[in-house]
Amino acid sequence: MFTPRTPRIVTARRLQRRKDRDQARRFLAEGPQAVREALAAGVVLELFGTPAGLERHADLAAQAPEVSPVTDEALAALTDTVHPQGLVALCEQVDVPIGEVLAKQPKLIAVLAEIRDPGNAGTVLRTADAAGADAVIFAGDAVDPYNGKCVRASAGSLFHLDVVRASLDVLDLLQNSGLQVLATSGTGEDDVDSLLDGGLLAAPTAWLFGSEAHGLPGELIAAADRRVRVPIYGGAESLNLAAAAAVCLYSSARAQR
């Protein structure tokens, strides 16, 4: 049984650092839900599990190409949660080039422009998946989609739709491919409801979302086709990023369907 000092555990533990994940093109997915979706996507290389975890989720262990029993201490070393769930999968990274996405003529894309919070990013990824988006682009100096908290917050959606890592220049590629680019802004001249009522959201669309703290970079707001706000009908000052993204993406999904 592997311990925290076993070389394979030591090597896997390094994947908690972004530079090591990028160099190895691998990452860790923690918990039965993430493991299940990673197995379905065919990207699991090895499954680490405590004896109790492997017994409790024998169906998942049976699907893994390699299963390595580990001590509770070894599993804890591979996670950053207070109460690990007994399973951690070593996975291949799943992001694809932007050209591969655009070749499919996507109808709905979410762009996370320099969003730093992994929980927010993972939640938007999950929301985009639920709304039927084709891809999520992590643009500029954005959080790593393989950050442990981001993977958990995506609730398996990381494995369901195309994930892209790109520079902020991706905006030009989206527009040249026929997508209208809509920048979310609390001071936008358009609002989501008016665009939905006017039929404008039925067109292929890329929504730009910025961080809650700083919003979108000014150059992206200026380069977008429209600047769009989510209308506030009550007394709230604003919506958080995940809630605003849900409103925008589902409005497009409704119009496109």
Coordinates of N, CA and C in Angstrom, one line a residue:
M1 N 0.8 -1.2 0.0 CA 0.0 0.0 0.0 C 0.9 1.2 0.0
F2 N 0.5 2.2 -0.8 CA 1.4 3.4 -1.0 C 1.2 4.3 0.3
T3 N 2.3 4.9 0.6 CA 2.4 5.9 1.7 C 2.8 7.3 1.2
P4 N 2.8 8.3 2.0 CA 3.2 9.6 1.5 C 4.6 9.7 0.9
R5 N 5.4 8.7 1.3 CA 6.8 8.7 0.8 C 7.0 7.8 -0.4
T6 N 6.0 7.1 -0.8 CA 6.1 6.3 -2.0 C 6.4 7.2 -3.2
P7 N 7.4 6.8 -4.1 CA 7.7 7.7 -5.2 C 6.5 8.1 -6.1
R8 N 5.6 7.2 -6.3 CA 4.5 7.6 -7.2 C 3.6 8.6 -6.5
I9 N 3.5 8.6 -5.2 CA 2.7 9.6 -4.5 C 3.4 10.9 -4.4
V10 N 4.7 10.8 -4.2 CA 5.6 12.1 -4.2 C 5.4 12.8 -5.6
T11 N 5.5 12.0 -6.7 CA 5.4 12.6 -8.0 C 4.0 13.1 -8.3
A12 N 3.0 12.4 -7.9 CA 1.6 12.9 -8.1 C 1.3 14.1 -7.3
R13 N 1.9 14.2 -6.1 CA 1.7 15.3 -5.2 C 2.2 16.6 -5.8
R14 N 3.2 16.5 -6.7 CA 3.8 17.7 -7.3 C 2.7 18.4 -8.2
L15 N 1.7 17.6 -8.6 CA 0.7 18.2 -9.6 C -0.2 19.1 -8.9
Q16 N 0.0 19.4 -7.6 CA -0.8 20.4 -6.9 C -0.2 21.8 -7.3
R17 N 0.9 21.8 -8.0 CA 1.5 23.1 -8.4 C 1.2 23.2 -9.9
R18 N 0.8 24.4 -10.3 CA 0.5 24.7 -11.7 C 1.6 24.4 -12.7
K19 N 2.8 24.8 -12.4 CA 3.9 24.6 -13.3 C 4.2 23.1 -13.5
D20 N 4.0 22.3 -12.5 CA 4.2 20.9 -12.7 C 3.1 20.2 -13.5
R21 N 1.9 20.7 -13.3 CA 0.7 20.2 -14.1 C 1.0 20.5 -15.5
D22 N 1.4 21.8 -15.8 CA 1.6 22.2 -17.2 C 2.7 21.4 -17.9
Q23 N 3.8 21.1 -17.1 CA 4.9 20.4 -17.6 C 4.5 19.0 -17.9
A24 N 3.8 18.3 -17.0 CA 3.4 16.9 -17.2 C 2.2 16.7 -18.0
R25 N 1.4 17.8 -18.2 CA 0.1 17.7 -18.9 C -0.8 16.7 -18.2
R26 N -0.7 16.7 -16.9 CA -1.6 15.9 -16.0 C -2.1 16.7 -14.9
F27 N -3.1 16.2 -14.2 CA -3.7 16.8 -13.0 C -4.4 15.8 -12.2
L28 N -4.9 16.2 -11.0 CA -5.5 15.3 -10.1 C -7.0 15.7 -10.0
A29 N -7.9 14.7 -10.0 CA -9.3 14.9 -9.8 C -9.8 14.1 -8.6
E30 N -10.3 14.9 -7.6 CA -10.6 14.3 -6.3 C -12.1 14.0 -6.2
G31 N -12.4 12.9 -5.5 CA -13.8 12.6 -5.2 C -14.5 11.7 -6.2
P32 N -15.5 11.0 -5.8 CA -16.1 10.0 -6.7 C -16.8 10.6 -7.9
Q33 N -17.4 11.8 -7.7 CA -18.1 12.4 -8.9 C -17.1 12.8 -10.0
A34 N -16.0 13.5 -9.6 CA -15.0 13.9 -10.6 C -14.4 12.6 -11.2
V35 N -14.1 11.6 -10.4 CA -13.5 10.4 -10.9 C -14.4 9.7 -11.9
R36 N -15.7 9.7 -11.6 CA -16.7 9.0 -12.5 C -16.7 9.7 -13.8
E37 N -16.7 11.0 -13.8 CA -16.8 11.8 -15.1 C -15.5 11.7 -15.9
A38 N -14.4 11.6 -15.1 CA -13.1 11.5 -15.8 C -12.9 10.1 -16.4
L39 N -13.4 9.1 -15.7 CA -13.4 7.7 -16.3 C -14.3 7.7 -17.6
A40 N -15.4 8.3 -17.5 CA -16.3 8.3 -18.7 C -15.7 9.1 -19.9
A41 N -14.8 10.1 -19.6 CA -14.1 10.8 -20.6 C -12.9 10.1 -21.1
G42 N -12.5 9.0 -20.4 CA -11.3 8.2 -20.9 C -10.0 8.9 -20.6
V43 N -9.9 9.7 -19.6 CA -8.6 10.4 -19.3 C -7.9 10.0 -18.1
V44 N -8.5 9.0 -17.4 CA -7.8 8.6 -16.1 C -6.7 7.6 -16.4
L45 N -5.5 7.9 -15.8 CA -4.3 7.1 -16.0 C -4.1 6.2 -14.8
E46 N -4.5 6.6 -13.6 CA -4.3 5.8 -12.4 C -5.3 6.3 -11.4
L47 N -5.8 5.4 -10.6 CA -6.8 5.7 -9.5 C -6.1 5.4 -8.2
F48 N -6.0 6.4 -7.4 CA -5.5 6.2 -6.0 C -6.7 6.2 -5.1
G49 N -6.7 5.2 -4.2 CA -7.8 5.1 -3.2 C -7.5 4.4 -1.9
T50 N -8.1 4.9 -0.9 CA -8.0 4.2 0.4 C -8.7 2.9 0.3
P51 N -8.4 1.9 1.1 CA -9.2 0.6 1.1 C -10.7 0.9 1.2
A52 N -11.1 1.8 2.1 CA -12.5 2.0 2.3 C -13.1 2.7 1.1
G53 N -12.3 3.6 0.5 CA -12.8 4.3 -0.7 C -13.0 3.4 -1.9
L54 N -12.0 2.5 -2.1 CA -12.1 1.6 -3.2 C -13.2 0.6 -3.0
E55 N -13.5 0.2 -1.7 CA -14.6 -0.8 -1.5 C -15.9 -0.1 -1.7
R56 N -16.0 1.1 -1.2 CA -17.3 1.9 -1.3 C -17.6 2.2 -2.8
H57 N -16.6 2.4 -3.6 CA -16.8 2.8 -5.0 C -16.1 1.7 -5.9
A58 N -16.5 0.5 -5.7 CA -15.9 -0.6 -6.4 C -16.2 -0.5 -7.9
D59 N -17.4 0.0 -8.3 CA -17.7 0.2 -9.7 C -16.7 1.1 -10.4
L60 N -16.3 2.1 -9.7 CA -15.3 3.1 -10.3 C -13.9 2.4 -10.4
A61 N -13.5 1.7 -9.4 CA -12.2 1.0 -9.4 C -12.2 0.0 -10.5
A62 N -13.3 -0.6 -10.8 CA -13.3 -1.6 -11.8 C -13.1 -1.0 -13.2
Q63 N -13.4 0.2 -13.4 CA -13.2 0.9 -14.7 C -11.8 1.5 -14.9
A64 N -11.1 1.7 -13.8 CA -9.8 2.4 -13.9 C -8.7 1.5 -14.6
P65 N -7.9 2.1 -15.4 CA -6.8 1.3 -16.0 C -5.8 0.8 -15.0
E66 N -5.6 1.5 -13.9 CA -4.7 1.1 -12.9 C -5.2 1.6 -11.6
V67 N -5.2 0.7 -10.6 CA -5.7 1.0 -9.2 C -4.6 0.9 -8.2
S68 N -4.3 1.9 -7.4 CA -3.3 1.9 -6.4 C -3.8 2.2 -5.0
P69 N -3.9 1.2 -4.2 CA -4.4 1.4 -2.8 C -3.4 2.3 -2.0
V70 N -3.9 3.2 -1.3 CA -3.0 4.1 -0.5 C -3.5 4.3 0.9
T71 N -2.6 4.7 1.8 CA -3.0 5.0 3.2 C -3.8 6.3 3.2
D72 N -4.5 6.4 4.3 CA -5.3 7.7 4.5 C -4.3 8.9 4.4
E73 N -3.1 8.7 5.0 CA -2.2 9.8 5.0 C -1.7 10.2 3.5
A74 N -1.5 9.1 2.7 CA -1.1 9.3 1.4 C -2.2 10.0 0.6
L75 N -3.5 9.6 0.8 CA -4.6 10.3 0.1 C -4.7 11.7 0.5
A76 N -4.5 12.0 1.8 CA -4.6 13.4 2.3 C -3.5 14.2 1.6
A77 N -2.3 13.6 1.3 CA -1.2 14.4 0.7 C -1.6 14.8 -0.7
L78 N -2.5 14.1 -1.3 CA -2.9 14.3 -2.7 C -4.0 15.3 -2.8
T79 N -4.6 15.7 -1.7 CA -5.8 16.5 -1.8 C -5.6 17.8 -1.0
D80 N -6.4 18.8 -1.2 CA -6.4 20.1 -0.4 C -7.7 20.3 0.3
T81 N -8.5 19.3 0.5 CA -9.7 19.4 1.2 C -9.6 18.9 2.7
V82 N -10.4 19.4 3.5 CA -10.4 19.0 4.9 C -10.8 17.5 5.1
H83 N -11.8 17.1 4.4 CA -12.3 15.7 4.5 C -12.3 15.0 3.1
P84 N -11.2 14.4 2.8 CA -11.1 13.7 1.5 C -12.1 12.6 1.4
Q85 N -12.5 12.3 0.1 CA -13.6 11.4 -0.1 C -13.1 10.0 -0.5
G86 N -11.8 9.7 -0.3 CA -11.3 8.4 -0.5 C -10.8 8.0 -1.9
L87 N -10.9 8.9 -2.9 CA -10.5 8.6 -4.2 C -9.8 9.8 -4.9
V88 N -8.8 9.6 -5.6 CA -8.1 10.7 -6.4 C -7.6 10.0 -7.7
A89 N -8.0 10.6 -8.8 CA -7.6 10.1 -10.1 C -6.5 11.0 -10.7
L90 N -5.5 10.3 -11.2 CA -4.4 11.0 -12.0 C -4.9 11.0 -13.4
C91 N -5.1 12.2 -14.0 CA -5.7 12.4 -15.3 C -4.8 13.1 -16.3
E92 N -5.1 12.8 -17.6 CA -4.5 13.6 -18.6 C -5.3 14.9 -18.8
Q93 N -4.6 16.0 -19.1 CA -5.3 17.3 -19.3 C -6.2 17.2 -20.5
V94 N -7.3 18.0 -20.5 CA -8.3 17.8 -21.5 C -8.5 19.0 -22.4
D95 N -7.7 20.1 -22.2 CA -8.0 21.3 -23.0 C -7.5 21.1 -24.4
V96 N -8.2 21.9 -25.3 CA -8.0 21.7 -26.8 C -7.6 23.1 -27.4
P97 N -7.0 23.1 -28.6 CA -6.7 24.4 -29.2 C -8.0 25.1 -29.6
I98 N -8.0 26.4 -29.7 CA -9.1 27.2 -30.1 C -9.6 26.9 -31.5
G99 N -8.6 26.6 -32.4 CA -9.0 26.2 -33.7 C -9.9 25.0 -33.8
E100 N -9.7 24.1 -33.0 CA -10.5 22.8 -32.9 C -11.9 23.2 -32.5
V101 N -12.1 24.1 -31.6 CA -13.4 24.5 -31.2 C -14.1 25.2 -32.3
L102 N -13.4 26.2 -32.9 CA -14.1 27.0 -34.0 C -14.4 26.2 -35.2
A103 N -13.7 25.2 -35.5 CA -14.0 24.3 -36.6 C -15.3 23.6 -36.5
K104 N -15.8 23.5 -35.3 CA -17.1 22.9 -35.0 C -18.3 23.9 -35.2
Q105 N -18.0 25.1 -35.5 CA -19.0 26.2 -35.6 C -19.9 26.3 -34.4
P106 N -19.3 26.6 -33.3 CA -20.0 26.7 -32.0 C -21.1 27.8 -32.0
K107 N -22.1 27.5 -31.2 CA -23.2 28.5 -31.1 C -23.1 29.3 -29.8
L108 N -22.4 28.7 -28.7 CA -22.4 29.4 -27.5 C -21.1 29.1 -26.7
I109 N -20.4 30.2 -26.4 CA -19.1 30.0 -25.7 C -19.0 31.0 -24.5
A110 N -18.5 30.5 -23.4 CA -18.2 31.4 -22.3 C -16.7 31.7 -22.2
V111 N -16.3 33.0 -22.1 CA -14.9 33.3 -22.0 C -14.7 33.9 -20.6
L112 N -13.8 33.3 -19.9 CA -13.4 33.7 -18.6 C -12.1 34.5 -18.7
A113 N -12.3 35.9 -18.7 CA -11.1 36.7 -19.0 C -10.5 37.1 -17.7
E114 N -9.3 36.6 -17.5 CA -8.5 36.9 -16.3 C -9.2 36.7 -15.0
I115 N -10.1 35.7 -14.9 CA -10.8 35.4 -13.7 C -9.8 34.6 -12.8
R116 N -9.6 35.0 -11.6 CA -8.5 34.4 -10.8 C -9.1 33.4 -9.7
D117 N -10.4 33.6 -9.4 CA -10.9 32.8 -8.3 C -11.3 31.4 -8.9
P118 N -10.7 30.3 -8.4 CA -11.0 29.0 -8.9 C -12.4 28.5 -8.7
G119 N -13.0 28.9 -7.5 CA -14.3 28.5 -7.2 C -15.3 29.1 -8.2
N120 N -15.1 30.4 -8.5 CA -16.0 31.1 -9.5 C -15.8 30.5 -10.8
A121 N -14.6 30.2 -11.2 CA -14.3 29.7 -12.6 C -15.0 28.3 -12.7
G122 N -14.8 27.5 -11.7 CA -15.4 26.1 -11.8 C -16.9 26.2 -11.8
T123 N -17.5 27.1 -11.1 CA -19.0 27.2 -11.1 C -19.5 27.7 -12.4
V124 N -18.8 28.7 -13.1 CA -19.2 29.1 -14.4 C -19.0 28.0 -15.4
L125 N -18.0 27.2 -15.3 CA -17.8 26.1 -16.2 C -19.0 25.1 -16.0
R126 N -19.4 24.9 -14.8 CA -20.6 24.0 -14.6 C -21.8 24.6 -15.1
T127 N -22.0 25.9 -15.0 CA -23.2 26.6 -15.5 C -23.2 26.6 -17.0
A128 N -22.0 26.8 -17.6 CA -22.0 26.7 -19.1 C -22.3 25.4 -19.6
D129 N -21.9 24.3 -19.0 CA -22.2 23.0 -19.3 C -23.7 22.8 -19.2
A130 N -24.3 23.2 -18.1 CA -25.8 23.0 -17.9 C -26.6 23.8 -19.0
A131 N -26.1 24.9 -19.4 CA -26.8 25.7 -20.4 C -26.5 25.2 -21.9
G132 N -25.7 24.2 -22.0 CA -25.5 23.7 -23.3 C -24.4 24.4 -24.1
A133 N -23.6 25.1 -23.5 CA -22.5 25.8 -24.2 C -21.5 24.8 -24.8
D134 N -20.9 25.3 -25.9 CA -20.0 24.4 -26.6 C -18.6 24.4 -26.0
A135 N -18.2 25.5 -25.4 CA -16.8 25.6 -24.9 C -16.7 26.7 -23.8
V136 N -15.7 26.6 -23.0 CA -15.3 27.6 -22.0 C -13.9 27.9 -22.3
I137 N -13.6 29.2 -22.5 CA -12.2 29.7 -22.7 C -11.7 30.4 -21.5
F138 N -10.5 29.9 -21.0 CA -9.8 30.6 -19.9 C -8.8 31.5 -20.6
A139 N -9.1 32.8 -20.6 CA -8.3 33.8 -21.4 C -7.4 34.6 -20.6
G140 N -6.2 34.9 -21.1 CA -5.3 35.8 -20.4 C -4.7 35.2 -19.2
D141 N -4.5 36.0 -18.2 CA -4.0 35.5 -16.9 C -5.1 35.0 -16.0
A142 N -5.8 34.0 -16.5 CA -6.9 33.4 -15.8 C -6.4 32.2 -14.9
V143 N -7.2 31.8 -14.0 CA -6.9 30.7 -13.1 C -6.7 29.4 -14.0
D144 N -6.0 28.5 -13.5 CA -5.8 27.2 -14.2 C -7.0 26.4 -14.0
P145 N -7.6 25.9 -15.1 CA -8.8 25.1 -15.0 C -8.5 23.8 -14.3
Y146 N -7.3 23.4 -14.1 CA -6.9 22.2 -13.4 C -6.6 22.4 -11.9
N147 N -6.7 23.6 -11.5 CA -6.6 23.9 -10.0 C -7.6 23.0 -9.3
G148 N -7.2 22.4 -8.2 CA -8.1 21.5 -7.5 C -9.4 22.0 -7.1
K149 N -9.5 23.3 -6.7 CA -10.8 23.9 -6.3 C -11.7 24.1 -7.5
C150 N -11.0 24.5 -8.6 CA -11.8 24.7 -9.9 C -12.4 23.4 -10.4
V151 N -11.6 22.3 -10.3 CA -12.0 21.0 -10.7 C -13.2 20.5 -9.9
R152 N -13.1 20.7 -8.6 CA -14.2 20.3 -7.7 C -15.5 21.2 -8.0
A153 N -15.3 22.5 -8.1 CA -16.4 23.4 -8.4 C -17.1 23.1 -9.7
S154 N -16.4 22.5 -10.6 CA -17.0 22.2 -11.9 C -17.9 21.0 -11.9
A155 N -17.8 20.2 -10.8 CA -18.7 19.1 -10.5 C -18.8 18.1 -11.7
G156 N -17.6 17.9 -12.4 CA -17.5 17.0 -13.5 C -17.7 17.6 -14.8
S157 N -18.1 18.9 -14.9 CA -18.4 19.6 -16.2 C -17.1 19.8 -16.9
L158 N -15.9 19.8 -16.2 CA -14.7 20.0 -16.9 C -14.5 18.9 -18.0
F159 N -15.1 17.8 -17.8 CA -15.0 16.7 -18.8 C -16.1 16.6 -19.8
H160 N -17.0 17.6 -19.8 CA -18.2 17.5 -20.6 C -18.2 18.4 -21.9
L161 N -17.4 19.4 -21.8 CA -17.4 20.4 -22.9 C -16.0 20.8 -23.2
D162 N -15.7 21.5 -24.4 CA -14.4 21.8 -24.7 C -13.9 22.9 -23.8
V163 N -12.7 22.7 -23.3 CA -12.0 23.7 -22.5 C -10.8 24.2 -23.3
V164 N -10.6 25.5 -23.3 CA -9.5 26.2 -24.1 C -8.7 27.1 -23.1
R165 N -7.4 27.1 -23.3 CA -6.6 28.1 -22.6 C -6.0 29.0 -23.7
A166 N -6.2 30.3 -23.7 CA -5.8 31.2 -24.8 C -5.4 32.5 -24.2
S167 N -4.8 33.3 -25.1 CA -4.5 34.7 -24.7 C -5.7 35.6 -24.9
L168 N -5.6 36.8 -24.5 CA -6.8 37.8 -24.7 C -7.0 38.1 -26.2
D169 N -6.0 37.8 -27.0 CA -6.2 38.0 -28.5 C -7.3 37.1 -29.1
V170 N -7.8 36.1 -28.3 CA -8.8 35.2 -28.8 C -10.0 35.9 -29.3
L171 N -10.2 37.1 -28.8 CA -11.4 37.9 -29.2 C -11.5 38.0 -30.7
D172 N -10.4 38.4 -31.3 CA -10.4 38.5 -32.8 C -10.8 37.2 -33.5
L173 N -10.3 36.1 -33.0 CA -10.6 34.8 -33.6 C -12.1 34.5 -33.5
L174 N -12.7 34.8 -32.4 CA -14.1 34.6 -32.2 C -14.9 35.4 -33.2
Q175 N -14.6 36.7 -33.3 CA -15.3 37.6 -34.2 C -15.1 37.2 -35.6
N176 N -13.9 36.8 -36.0 CA -13.7 36.5 -37.4 C -14.3 35.1 -37.7
S177 N -14.7 34.4 -36.7 CA -15.4 33.1 -37.0 C -16.9 33.2 -37.0
G178 N -17.4 34.5 -36.9 CA -18.8 34.7 -37.0 C -19.6 34.8 -35.7
L179 N -18.9 34.7 -34.6 CA -19.6 34.9 -33.3 C -19.7 36.3 -32.9
Q180 N -20.9 36.7 -32.4 CA -21.0 38.0 -31.8 C -20.4 37.9 -30.4
V181 N -19.6 38.9 -30.0 CA -19.0 38.9 -28.7 C -19.6 39.9 -27.8
L182 N -20.2 39.5 -26.7 CA -20.9 40.3 -25.8 C -20.2 40.4 -24.5
A183 N -19.8 41.6 -24.1 CA -19.1 41.9 -22.9 C -20.0 42.2 -21.8
T184 N -19.9 41.5 -20.7 CA -20.8 41.8 -19.5 C -20.2 43.0 -18.8
S185 N -21.1 43.9 -18.5 CA -20.7 45.1 -17.8 C -21.9 45.7 -17.0
G186 N -21.7 46.1 -15.8 CA -22.7 46.7 -15.0 C -23.2 48.0 -15.6
T187 N -22.4 48.6 -16.4 CA -22.9 49.9 -17.0 C -23.1 49.7 -18.5
G188 N -23.3 48.5 -19.0 CA -23.6 48.3 -20.4 C -24.8 49.0 -21.0
E189 N -24.7 49.5 -22.2 CA -25.8 50.2 -22.8 C -27.0 49.3 -23.2
D190 N -26.7 48.0 -23.3 CA -27.8 47.0 -23.6 C -28.0 46.2 -22.3
D191 N -29.2 45.6 -22.2 CA -29.4 44.7 -21.1 C -29.9 43.3 -21.7
V192 N -29.7 42.3 -20.9 CA -29.9 40.9 -21.4 C -31.4 40.8 -21.9
D193 N -32.3 41.3 -21.1 CA -33.7 41.1 -21.5 C -34.1 41.8 -22.9
S194 N -33.6 43.0 -23.1 CA -33.9 43.6 -24.4 C -33.2 42.9 -25.6
L195 N -32.0 42.3 -25.4 CA -31.4 41.5 -26.5 C -32.2 40.2 -26.7
L196 N -32.7 39.6 -25.6 CA -33.5 38.4 -25.8 C -34.8 38.7 -26.5
D197 N -35.5 39.8 -26.0 CA -36.7 40.1 -26.6 C -36.6 40.5 -28.1
G198 N -35.4 41.1 -28.4 CA -35.2 41.5 -29.8 C -34.7 40.4 -30.7
G199 N -34.5 39.2 -30.2 CA -34.0 38.1 -31.0 C -32.5 38.1 -31.3
L200 N -31.8 39.0 -30.7 CA -30.4 39.1 -31.0 C -29.5 38.0 -30.4
L201 N -30.1 37.4 -29.3 CA -29.3 36.3 -28.7 C -29.4 35.0 -29.4
A202 N -30.2 34.9 -30.4 CA -30.3 33.7 -31.2 C -29.1 33.4 -32.1
A203 N -28.3 34.5 -32.3 CA -27.1 34.3 -33.1 C -26.0 33.6 -32.3
P204 N -25.0 33.0 -33.0 CA -23.9 32.4 -32.3 C -23.2 33.5 -31.5
T205 N -22.9 33.2 -30.2 CA -22.5 34.2 -29.2 C -21.4 33.7 -28.4
A206 N -20.4 34.6 -28.1 CA -19.4 34.4 -27.1 C -19.6 35.4 -26.0
W207 N -19.9 35.0 -24.8 CA -20.0 35.9 -23.6 C -18.7 36.1 -23.0
L208 N -18.4 37.3 -22.7 CA -17.1 37.6 -21.9 C -17.5 37.9 -20.5
F209 N -16.8 37.2 -19.6 CA -17.0 37.5 -18.1 C -15.7 37.8 -17.5
G210 N -15.7 38.8 -16.7 CA -14.5 39.2 -16.0 C -14.6 38.9 -14.5
S211 N -13.5 39.2 -13.8 CA -13.5 38.9 -12.3 C -14.4 39.8 -11.6
E212 N -14.9 39.4 -10.4 CA -15.8 40.2 -9.6 C -15.1 41.4 -9.1
A213 N -13.8 41.3 -8.8 CA -13.1 42.4 -8.2 C -12.8 43.5 -9.2
H214 N -12.4 43.1 -10.4 CA -11.9 44.1 -11.4 C -12.8 44.2 -12.7
G215 N -13.7 43.3 -12.9 CA -14.4 43.3 -14.1 C -13.6 42.9 -15.3
L216 N -14.1 43.2 -16.5 CA -13.3 42.9 -17.7 C -12.2 43.9 -18.0
P217 N -11.1 43.5 -18.6 CA -10.1 44.4 -19.1 C -10.7 45.4 -20.0
G218 N -10.3 46.7 -19.9 CA -10.9 47.8 -20.8 C -10.8 47.5 -22.3
E219 N -9.7 46.9 -22.7 CA -9.6 46.6 -24.1 C -10.6 45.6 -24.6
L220 N -11.0 44.7 -23.8 CA -12.0 43.7 -24.2 C -13.4 44.3 -24.2
I221 N -13.6 45.2 -23.3 CA -14.9 45.9 -23.3 C -15.1 46.7 -24.6
A222 N -14.0 47.4 -24.9 CA -14.0 48.3 -26.1 C -14.1 47.5 -27.4
A223 N -13.5 46.3 -27.4 CA -13.5 45.5 -28.7 C -14.7 44.7 -28.9
A224 N -15.5 44.5 -27.8 CA -16.7 43.6 -28.0 C -17.8 44.3 -28.9
D225 N -18.6 43.5 -29.4 CA -19.7 44.0 -30.3 C -20.7 44.7 -29.5
R226 N -21.0 44.3 -28.3 CA -22.0 45.0 -27.4 C -21.5 44.8 -26.0
R227 N -21.9 45.8 -25.2 CA -21.7 45.8 -23.7 C -23.0 45.6 -23.1
V228 N -23.2 44.5 -22.3 CA -24.5 44.1 -21.8 C -24.5 44.0 -20.3
R229 N -25.5 44.5 -19.7 CA -25.7 44.4 -18.3 C -26.9 43.4 -18.0
V230 N -26.8 42.8 -16.8 CA -28.0 42.1 -16.3 C -28.9 43.0 -15.5
P231 N -30.1 43.2 -15.9 CA -31.0 44.2 -15.2 C -31.2 43.8 -13.8
I232 N -31.2 44.8 -12.9 CA -31.5 44.6 -11.5 C -32.8 45.2 -11.2
Y233 N -33.8 44.4 -10.9 CA -35.2 44.9 -10.6 C -35.5 45.2 -9.2
G234 N -34.6 44.7 -8.3 CA -34.8 44.9 -6.8 C -33.7 45.8 -6.3
G235 N -33.4 45.7 -5.0 CA -32.5 46.6 -4.4 C -31.1 46.1 -4.3
A236 N -30.8 44.9 -4.9 CA -29.4 44.4 -4.8 C -28.5 45.3 -5.7
E237 N -27.3 45.5 -5.2 CA -26.3 46.3 -5.9 C -25.9 45.6 -7.2
S238 N -25.7 44.3 -7.1 CA -25.2 43.6 -8.3 C -25.4 42.1 -8.1
L239 N -25.1 41.3 -9.1 CA -25.1 39.9 -9.0 C -23.6 39.4 -8.9
N240 N -23.4 38.3 -8.3 CA -22.0 37.7 -8.3 C -21.8 37.1 -9.7
L241 N -20.5 36.8 -10.0 CA -20.1 36.3 -11.3 C -20.9 35.1 -11.7
A242 N -21.0 34.1 -10.9 CA -21.7 32.9 -11.3 C -23.2 33.1 -11.6
A243 N -23.8 33.9 -10.8 CA -25.3 34.2 -11.0 C -25.4 35.0 -12.3
A244 N -24.6 36.0 -12.6 CA -24.7 36.8 -13.8 C -24.4 35.9 -15.0
A245 N -23.4 35.0 -14.9 CA -23.1 34.1 -16.0 C -24.3 33.2 -16.3
A246 N -25.0 32.7 -15.3 CA -26.1 31.8 -15.5 C -27.3 32.6 -16.2
V247 N -27.5 33.8 -15.9 CA -28.6 34.6 -16.5 C -28.2 34.8 -18.0
C248 N -27.0 35.1 -18.3 CA -26.6 35.4 -19.7 C -26.6 34.1 -20.5
L249 N -26.0 33.1 -20.0 CA -25.9 31.9 -20.8 C -27.2 31.2 -21.0
Y250 N -28.1 31.2 -20.0 CA -29.4 30.6 -20.2 C -30.3 31.5 -21.1
S251 N -30.1 32.8 -21.1 CA -30.8 33.6 -22.1 C -30.4 33.3 -23.5
S252 N -29.1 33.1 -23.7 CA -28.7 32.7 -25.1 C -29.2 31.3 -25.4
A253 N -29.2 30.4 -24.4 CA -29.6 29.0 -24.7 C -31.1 29.0 -25.0
R254 N -31.9 29.8 -24.3 CA -33.3 29.9 -24.6 C -33.6 30.4 -26.1
A255 N -32.9 31.5 -26.4 CA -33.0 32.1 -27.7 C -32.6 31.2 -28.8
Q256 N -31.5 30.4 -28.6 CA -31.0 29.5 -29.6 C -31.8 28.3 -29.8
R257 N -32.7 28.0 -28.8 CA -33.5 26.8 -28.9 C -34.9 27.0 -29.3

